[in-house]
Tab-separated table of C-alpha atoms and ligand atoms in Angstrom:
chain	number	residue	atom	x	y	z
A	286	UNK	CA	10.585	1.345	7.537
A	287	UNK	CA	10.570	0.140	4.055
A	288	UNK	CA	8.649	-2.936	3.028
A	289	UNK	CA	6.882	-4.281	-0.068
A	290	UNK	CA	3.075	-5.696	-0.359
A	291	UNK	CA	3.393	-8.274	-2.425
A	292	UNK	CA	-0.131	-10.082	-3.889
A	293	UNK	CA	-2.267	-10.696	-6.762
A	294	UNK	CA	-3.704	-7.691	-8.697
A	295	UNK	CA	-6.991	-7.127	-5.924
A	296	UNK	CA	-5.643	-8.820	-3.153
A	297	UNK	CA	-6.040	-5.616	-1.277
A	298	UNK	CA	-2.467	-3.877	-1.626
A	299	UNK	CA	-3.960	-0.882	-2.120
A	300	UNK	CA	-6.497	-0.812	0.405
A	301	UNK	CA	-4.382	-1.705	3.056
A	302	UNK	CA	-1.062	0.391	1.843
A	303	UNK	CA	-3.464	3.325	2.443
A	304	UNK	CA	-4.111	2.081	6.209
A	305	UNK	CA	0.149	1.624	7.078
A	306	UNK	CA	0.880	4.975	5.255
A	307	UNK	CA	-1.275	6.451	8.005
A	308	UNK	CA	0.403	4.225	11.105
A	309	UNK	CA	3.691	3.783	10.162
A	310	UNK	CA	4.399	7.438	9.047
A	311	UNK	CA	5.382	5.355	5.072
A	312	UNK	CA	4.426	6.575	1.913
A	313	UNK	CA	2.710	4.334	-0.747
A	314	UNK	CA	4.277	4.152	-3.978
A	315	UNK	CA	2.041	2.693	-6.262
A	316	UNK	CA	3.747	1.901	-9.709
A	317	UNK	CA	0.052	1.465	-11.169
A	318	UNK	CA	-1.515	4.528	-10.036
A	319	UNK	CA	2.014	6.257	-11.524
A	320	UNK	CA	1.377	4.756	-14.659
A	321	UNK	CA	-2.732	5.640	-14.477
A	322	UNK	CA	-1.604	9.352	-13.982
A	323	UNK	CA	0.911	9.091	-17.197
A	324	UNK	CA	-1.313	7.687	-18.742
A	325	UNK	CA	-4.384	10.561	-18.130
A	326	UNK	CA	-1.524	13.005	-18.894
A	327	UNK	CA	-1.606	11.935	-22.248
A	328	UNK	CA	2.105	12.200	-22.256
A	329	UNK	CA	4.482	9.859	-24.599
A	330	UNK	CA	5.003	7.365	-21.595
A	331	UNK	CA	1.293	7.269	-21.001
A	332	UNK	CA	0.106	6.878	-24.281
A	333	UNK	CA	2.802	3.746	-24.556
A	334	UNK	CA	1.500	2.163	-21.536
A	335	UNK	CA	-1.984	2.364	-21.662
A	336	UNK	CA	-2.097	-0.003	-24.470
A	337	UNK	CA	-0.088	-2.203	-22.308
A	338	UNK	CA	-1.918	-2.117	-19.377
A	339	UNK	CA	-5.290	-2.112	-21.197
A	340	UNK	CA	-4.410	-5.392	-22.595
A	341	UNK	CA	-3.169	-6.565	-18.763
A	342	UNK	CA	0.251	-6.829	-19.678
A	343	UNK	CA	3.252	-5.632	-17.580
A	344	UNK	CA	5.284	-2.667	-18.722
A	345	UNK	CA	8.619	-3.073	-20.003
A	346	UNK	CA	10.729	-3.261	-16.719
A	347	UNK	CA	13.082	-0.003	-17.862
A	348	UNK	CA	10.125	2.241	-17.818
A	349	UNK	CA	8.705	1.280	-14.204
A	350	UNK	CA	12.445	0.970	-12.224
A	351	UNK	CA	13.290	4.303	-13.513
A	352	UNK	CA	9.902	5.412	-12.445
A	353	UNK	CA	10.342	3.795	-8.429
A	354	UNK	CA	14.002	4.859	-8.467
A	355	UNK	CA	13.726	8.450	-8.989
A	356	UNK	CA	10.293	8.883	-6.763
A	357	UNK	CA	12.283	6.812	-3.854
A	358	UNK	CA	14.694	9.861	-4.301
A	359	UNK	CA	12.057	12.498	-3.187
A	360	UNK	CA	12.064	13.720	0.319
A	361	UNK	CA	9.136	12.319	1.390
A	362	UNK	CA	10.647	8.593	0.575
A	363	UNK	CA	13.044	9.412	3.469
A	364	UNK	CA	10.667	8.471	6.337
A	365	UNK	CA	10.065	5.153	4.826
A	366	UNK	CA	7.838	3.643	1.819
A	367	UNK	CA	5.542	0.799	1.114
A	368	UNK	CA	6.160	-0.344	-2.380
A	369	UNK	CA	2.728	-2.060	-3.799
A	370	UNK	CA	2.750	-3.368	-7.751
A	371	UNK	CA	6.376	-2.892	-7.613
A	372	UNK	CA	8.434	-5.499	-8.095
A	373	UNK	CA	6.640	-7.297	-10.553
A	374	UNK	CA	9.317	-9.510	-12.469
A	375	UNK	CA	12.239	-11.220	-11.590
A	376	UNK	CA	14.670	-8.160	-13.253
A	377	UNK	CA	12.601	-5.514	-11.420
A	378	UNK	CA	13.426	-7.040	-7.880
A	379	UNK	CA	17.014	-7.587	-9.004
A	380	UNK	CA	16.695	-4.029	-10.289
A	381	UNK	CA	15.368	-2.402	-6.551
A	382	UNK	CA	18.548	-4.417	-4.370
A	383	UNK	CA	21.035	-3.100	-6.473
A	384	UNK	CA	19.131	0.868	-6.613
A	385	UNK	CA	18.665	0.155	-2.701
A	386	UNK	CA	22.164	-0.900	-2.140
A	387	UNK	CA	23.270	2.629	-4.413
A	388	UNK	CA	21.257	4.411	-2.299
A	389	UNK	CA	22.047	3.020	1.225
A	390	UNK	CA	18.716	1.719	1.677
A	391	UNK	CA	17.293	-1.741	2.704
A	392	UNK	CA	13.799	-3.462	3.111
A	393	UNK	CA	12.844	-4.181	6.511
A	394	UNK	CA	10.253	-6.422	5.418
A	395	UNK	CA	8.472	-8.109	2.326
A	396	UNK	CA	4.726	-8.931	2.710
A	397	UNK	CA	2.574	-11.369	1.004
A	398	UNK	CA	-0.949	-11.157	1.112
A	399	UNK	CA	-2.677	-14.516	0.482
A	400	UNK	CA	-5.511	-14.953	-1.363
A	401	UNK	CA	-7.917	-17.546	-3.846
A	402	UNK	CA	-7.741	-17.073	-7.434
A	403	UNK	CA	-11.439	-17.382	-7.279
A	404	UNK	CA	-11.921	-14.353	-5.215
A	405	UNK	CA	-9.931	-11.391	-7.341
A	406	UNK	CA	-12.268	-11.676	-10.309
A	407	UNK	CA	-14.870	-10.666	-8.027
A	408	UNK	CA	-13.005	-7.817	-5.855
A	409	UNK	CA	-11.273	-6.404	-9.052
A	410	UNK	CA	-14.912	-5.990	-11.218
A	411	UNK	CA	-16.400	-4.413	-8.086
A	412	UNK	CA	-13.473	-1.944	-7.024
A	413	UNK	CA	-14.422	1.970	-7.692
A	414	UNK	CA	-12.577	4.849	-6.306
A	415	UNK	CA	-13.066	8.189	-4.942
A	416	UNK	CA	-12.216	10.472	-8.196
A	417	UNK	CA	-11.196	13.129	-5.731
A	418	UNK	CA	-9.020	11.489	-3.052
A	419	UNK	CA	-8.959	8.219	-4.467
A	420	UNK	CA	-10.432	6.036	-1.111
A	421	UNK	CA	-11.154	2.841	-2.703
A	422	UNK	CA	-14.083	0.911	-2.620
A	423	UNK	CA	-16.432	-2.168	-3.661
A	424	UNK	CA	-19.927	-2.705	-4.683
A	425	UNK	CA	-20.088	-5.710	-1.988
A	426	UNK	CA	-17.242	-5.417	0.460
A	427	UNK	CA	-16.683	-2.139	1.304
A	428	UNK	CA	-19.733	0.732	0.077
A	429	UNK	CA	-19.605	4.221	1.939
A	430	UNK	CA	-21.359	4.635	4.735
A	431	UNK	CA	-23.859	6.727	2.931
A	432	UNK	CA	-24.551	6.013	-0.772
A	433	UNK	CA	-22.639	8.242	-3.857
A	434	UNK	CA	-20.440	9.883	-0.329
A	435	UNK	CA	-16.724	9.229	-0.044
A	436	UNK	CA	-16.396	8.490	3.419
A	437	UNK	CA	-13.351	10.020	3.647
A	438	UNK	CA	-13.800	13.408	1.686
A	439	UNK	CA	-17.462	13.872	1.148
A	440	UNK	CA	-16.584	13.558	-3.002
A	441	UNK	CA	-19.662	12.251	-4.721
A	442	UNK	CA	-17.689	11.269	-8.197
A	443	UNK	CA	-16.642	7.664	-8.208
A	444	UNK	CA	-14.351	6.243	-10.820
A	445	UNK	CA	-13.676	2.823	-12.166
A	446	UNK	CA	-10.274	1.792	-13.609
A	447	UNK	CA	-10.253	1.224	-17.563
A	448	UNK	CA	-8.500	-2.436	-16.929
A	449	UNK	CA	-11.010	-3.668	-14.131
A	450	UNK	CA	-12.994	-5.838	-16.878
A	451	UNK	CA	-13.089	-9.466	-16.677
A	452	UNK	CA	-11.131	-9.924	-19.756
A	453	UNK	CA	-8.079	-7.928	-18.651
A	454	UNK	CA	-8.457	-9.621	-15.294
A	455	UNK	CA	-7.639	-12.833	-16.714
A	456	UNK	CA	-4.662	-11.829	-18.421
A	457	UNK	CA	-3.457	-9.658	-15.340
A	458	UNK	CA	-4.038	-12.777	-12.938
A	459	UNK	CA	-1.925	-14.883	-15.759
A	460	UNK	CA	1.004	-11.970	-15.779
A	461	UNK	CA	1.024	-12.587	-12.258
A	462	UNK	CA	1.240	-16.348	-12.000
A	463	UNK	CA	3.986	-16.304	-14.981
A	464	UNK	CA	5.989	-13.230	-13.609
A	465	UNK	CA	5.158	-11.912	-10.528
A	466	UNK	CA	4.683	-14.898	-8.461
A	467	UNK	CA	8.402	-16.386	-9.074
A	468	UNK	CA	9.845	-13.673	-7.103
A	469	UNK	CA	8.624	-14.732	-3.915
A	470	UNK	CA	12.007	-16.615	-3.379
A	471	UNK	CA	14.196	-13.928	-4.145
A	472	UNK	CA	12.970	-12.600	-1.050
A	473	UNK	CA	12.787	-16.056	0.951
A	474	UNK	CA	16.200	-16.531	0.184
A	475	UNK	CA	16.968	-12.758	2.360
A	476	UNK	CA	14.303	-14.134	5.198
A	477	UNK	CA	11.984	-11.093	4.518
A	478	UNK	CA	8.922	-12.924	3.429
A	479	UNK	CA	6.085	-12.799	6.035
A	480	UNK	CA	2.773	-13.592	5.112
A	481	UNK	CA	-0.972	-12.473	5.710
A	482	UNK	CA	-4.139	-14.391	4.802
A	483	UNK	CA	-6.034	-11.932	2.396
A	484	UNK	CA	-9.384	-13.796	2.155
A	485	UNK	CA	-10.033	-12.306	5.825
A	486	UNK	CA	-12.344	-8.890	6.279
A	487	UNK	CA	-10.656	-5.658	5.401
A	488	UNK	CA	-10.445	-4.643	9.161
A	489	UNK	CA	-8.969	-8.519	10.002
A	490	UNK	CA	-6.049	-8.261	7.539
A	491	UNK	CA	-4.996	-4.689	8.490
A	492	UNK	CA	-4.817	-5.995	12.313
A	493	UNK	CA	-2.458	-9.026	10.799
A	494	UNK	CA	-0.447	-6.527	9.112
A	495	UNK	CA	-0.253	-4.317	12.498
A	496	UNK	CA	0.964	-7.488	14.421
A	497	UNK	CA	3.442	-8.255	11.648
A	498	UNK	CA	5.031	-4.547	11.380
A	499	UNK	CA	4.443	-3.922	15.314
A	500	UNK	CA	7.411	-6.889	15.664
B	794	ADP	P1	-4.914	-4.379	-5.083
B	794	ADP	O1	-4.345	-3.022	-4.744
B	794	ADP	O2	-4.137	-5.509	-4.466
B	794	ADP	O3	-5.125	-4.572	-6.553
B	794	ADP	P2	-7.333	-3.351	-3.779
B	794	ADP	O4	-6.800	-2.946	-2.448
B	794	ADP	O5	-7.631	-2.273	-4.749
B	794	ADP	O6	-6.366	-4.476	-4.429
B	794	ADP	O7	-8.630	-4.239	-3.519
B	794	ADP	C1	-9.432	-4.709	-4.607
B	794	ADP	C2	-10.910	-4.584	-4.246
B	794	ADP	O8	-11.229	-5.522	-3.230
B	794	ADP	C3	-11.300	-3.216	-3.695
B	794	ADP	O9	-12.560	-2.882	-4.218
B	794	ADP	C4	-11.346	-3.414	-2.180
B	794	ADP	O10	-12.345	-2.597	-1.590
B	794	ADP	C5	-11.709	-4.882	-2.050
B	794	ADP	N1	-11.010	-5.534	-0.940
B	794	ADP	C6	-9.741	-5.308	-0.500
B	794	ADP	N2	-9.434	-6.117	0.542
B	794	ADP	C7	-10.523	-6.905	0.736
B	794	ADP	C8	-10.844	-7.956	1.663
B	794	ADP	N3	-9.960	-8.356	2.590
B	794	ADP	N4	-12.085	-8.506	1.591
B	794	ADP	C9	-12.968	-8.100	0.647
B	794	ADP	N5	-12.734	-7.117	-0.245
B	794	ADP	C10	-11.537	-6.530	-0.205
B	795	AMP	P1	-1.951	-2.196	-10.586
B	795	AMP	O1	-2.529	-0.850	-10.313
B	795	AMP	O2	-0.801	-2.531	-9.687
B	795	AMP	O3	-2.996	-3.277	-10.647
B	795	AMP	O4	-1.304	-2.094	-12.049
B	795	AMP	C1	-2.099	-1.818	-13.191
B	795	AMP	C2	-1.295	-2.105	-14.462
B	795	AMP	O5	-0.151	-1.222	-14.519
B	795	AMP	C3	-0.710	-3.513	-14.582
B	795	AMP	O6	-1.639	-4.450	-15.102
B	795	AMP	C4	0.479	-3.261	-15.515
B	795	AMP	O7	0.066	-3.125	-16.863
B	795	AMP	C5	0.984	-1.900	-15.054
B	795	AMP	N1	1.996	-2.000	-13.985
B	795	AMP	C6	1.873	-1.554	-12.692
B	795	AMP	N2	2.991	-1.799	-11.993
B	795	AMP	C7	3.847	-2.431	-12.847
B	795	AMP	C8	5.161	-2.974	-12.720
B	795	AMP	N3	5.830	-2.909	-11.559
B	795	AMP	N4	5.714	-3.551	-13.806
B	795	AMP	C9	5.062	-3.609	-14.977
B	795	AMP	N5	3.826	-3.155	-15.166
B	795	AMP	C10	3.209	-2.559	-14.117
């Protein structure tokens, strides 16, 4: 199965993208944490997009469909992939039908996750992450079970991303209102939009996303 998780930066792509991996035997592709480990590579690309993304602007469109289209190409890709921050702009959704359509691939479904403006300033400023297998997590909405302990690997370094500021939220939310937002009828228009309500708990929107992908 290949879908997309479409939403707001902090509506919870992430967190739940690492939940269907799991379930639905897909990988995540994550065009953000791609460019986050260009960018702590220090290589040409990553020094040219971390000024970008610091400022919580979108990437020039070349840089990121290049990016997707030659990790789609990898064997793991084969089983099926959940694409989350990717496609962000009109040309980069035009960009994945016609690299699909090269490659014989198709999306079996596009997902929106719903939520309030209001609520991302708040979920993005308290997100950290596991440094060593990257679990996310929040100050309010989701601490491990035991203080400074990655639930998931027993790491006790936590990391928090560069662009997860207020200021930078602002512009990312306005990126995505200008840019991102206006492809949700590209997809209508194919009849793959489905929709989840994001403000729900973390366990409540996984279980709408199992009853969507279960169909
Ligand atoms: P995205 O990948 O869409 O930017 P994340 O999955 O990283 O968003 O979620 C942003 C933050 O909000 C994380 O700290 C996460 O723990 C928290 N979060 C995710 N989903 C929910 C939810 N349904 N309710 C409350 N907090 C959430
Ligand atoms: P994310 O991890 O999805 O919140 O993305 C973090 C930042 O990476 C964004 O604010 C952009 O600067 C950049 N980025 C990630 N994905 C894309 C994309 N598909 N197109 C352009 N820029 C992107």
């Amino acid at each position: 199965m290949n879908i997309i998780l479409l939403g707001a930066p902090g509506a919870g792509k992430g967190t739940q993208a690492r939940r269907l991996e799991e379930r639905y035997q897909m990988v995540q592709l994550s065009t953000g944490d791609m460019l986050r480990a260009a960018v702590a590579s220090g290589s040409e690309l990553g020094q040219e997009a971390k000024v970008i993304m610091d400022a919580g602007q979108l990437v020039p469109d070349e840089l990121v469909i290049r990016m997707i289209s030659e990790r789609i190409d990898e064997p793991d890709c084969a089983k099926g992939f959940l694409l989350d921050g990717f496609p962000r702009t009109t040309a980069q959704a035009q960009a994945l039908d016609a690299m699909l359509a090269e490659k014989g691939l198709k999306l079996d479904a596009v997902i929106q996750i719903r939520v309030d403006e209001e609520a991302l300033v708040e979920r993005i400023t308290g997100r950290f992450t596991c440094a060593s297998c990257g679990a996310g997590y929040h100050d309010t909405f989701q601490r491990p079970a035991q203080e400074g302990v990655c639930d998931n690997c027993g790491g006790t370094e936590f990391t928090r991303r560069a662009d997860d500021n207020e200021k930078t939220v602002r512009s990312r939310m306005e990126a995505y209102r200008a840019q991102t937002a206006p492809i949700l009828p590209h997809y209508e228009a194919q009849g793959l939009v489905q929709e989840v309500d994001g403000m729900a708990d973390i366990d409540e929107v996984t279980a709408q996303l199992y009853k969507v992908l279960d169909r």
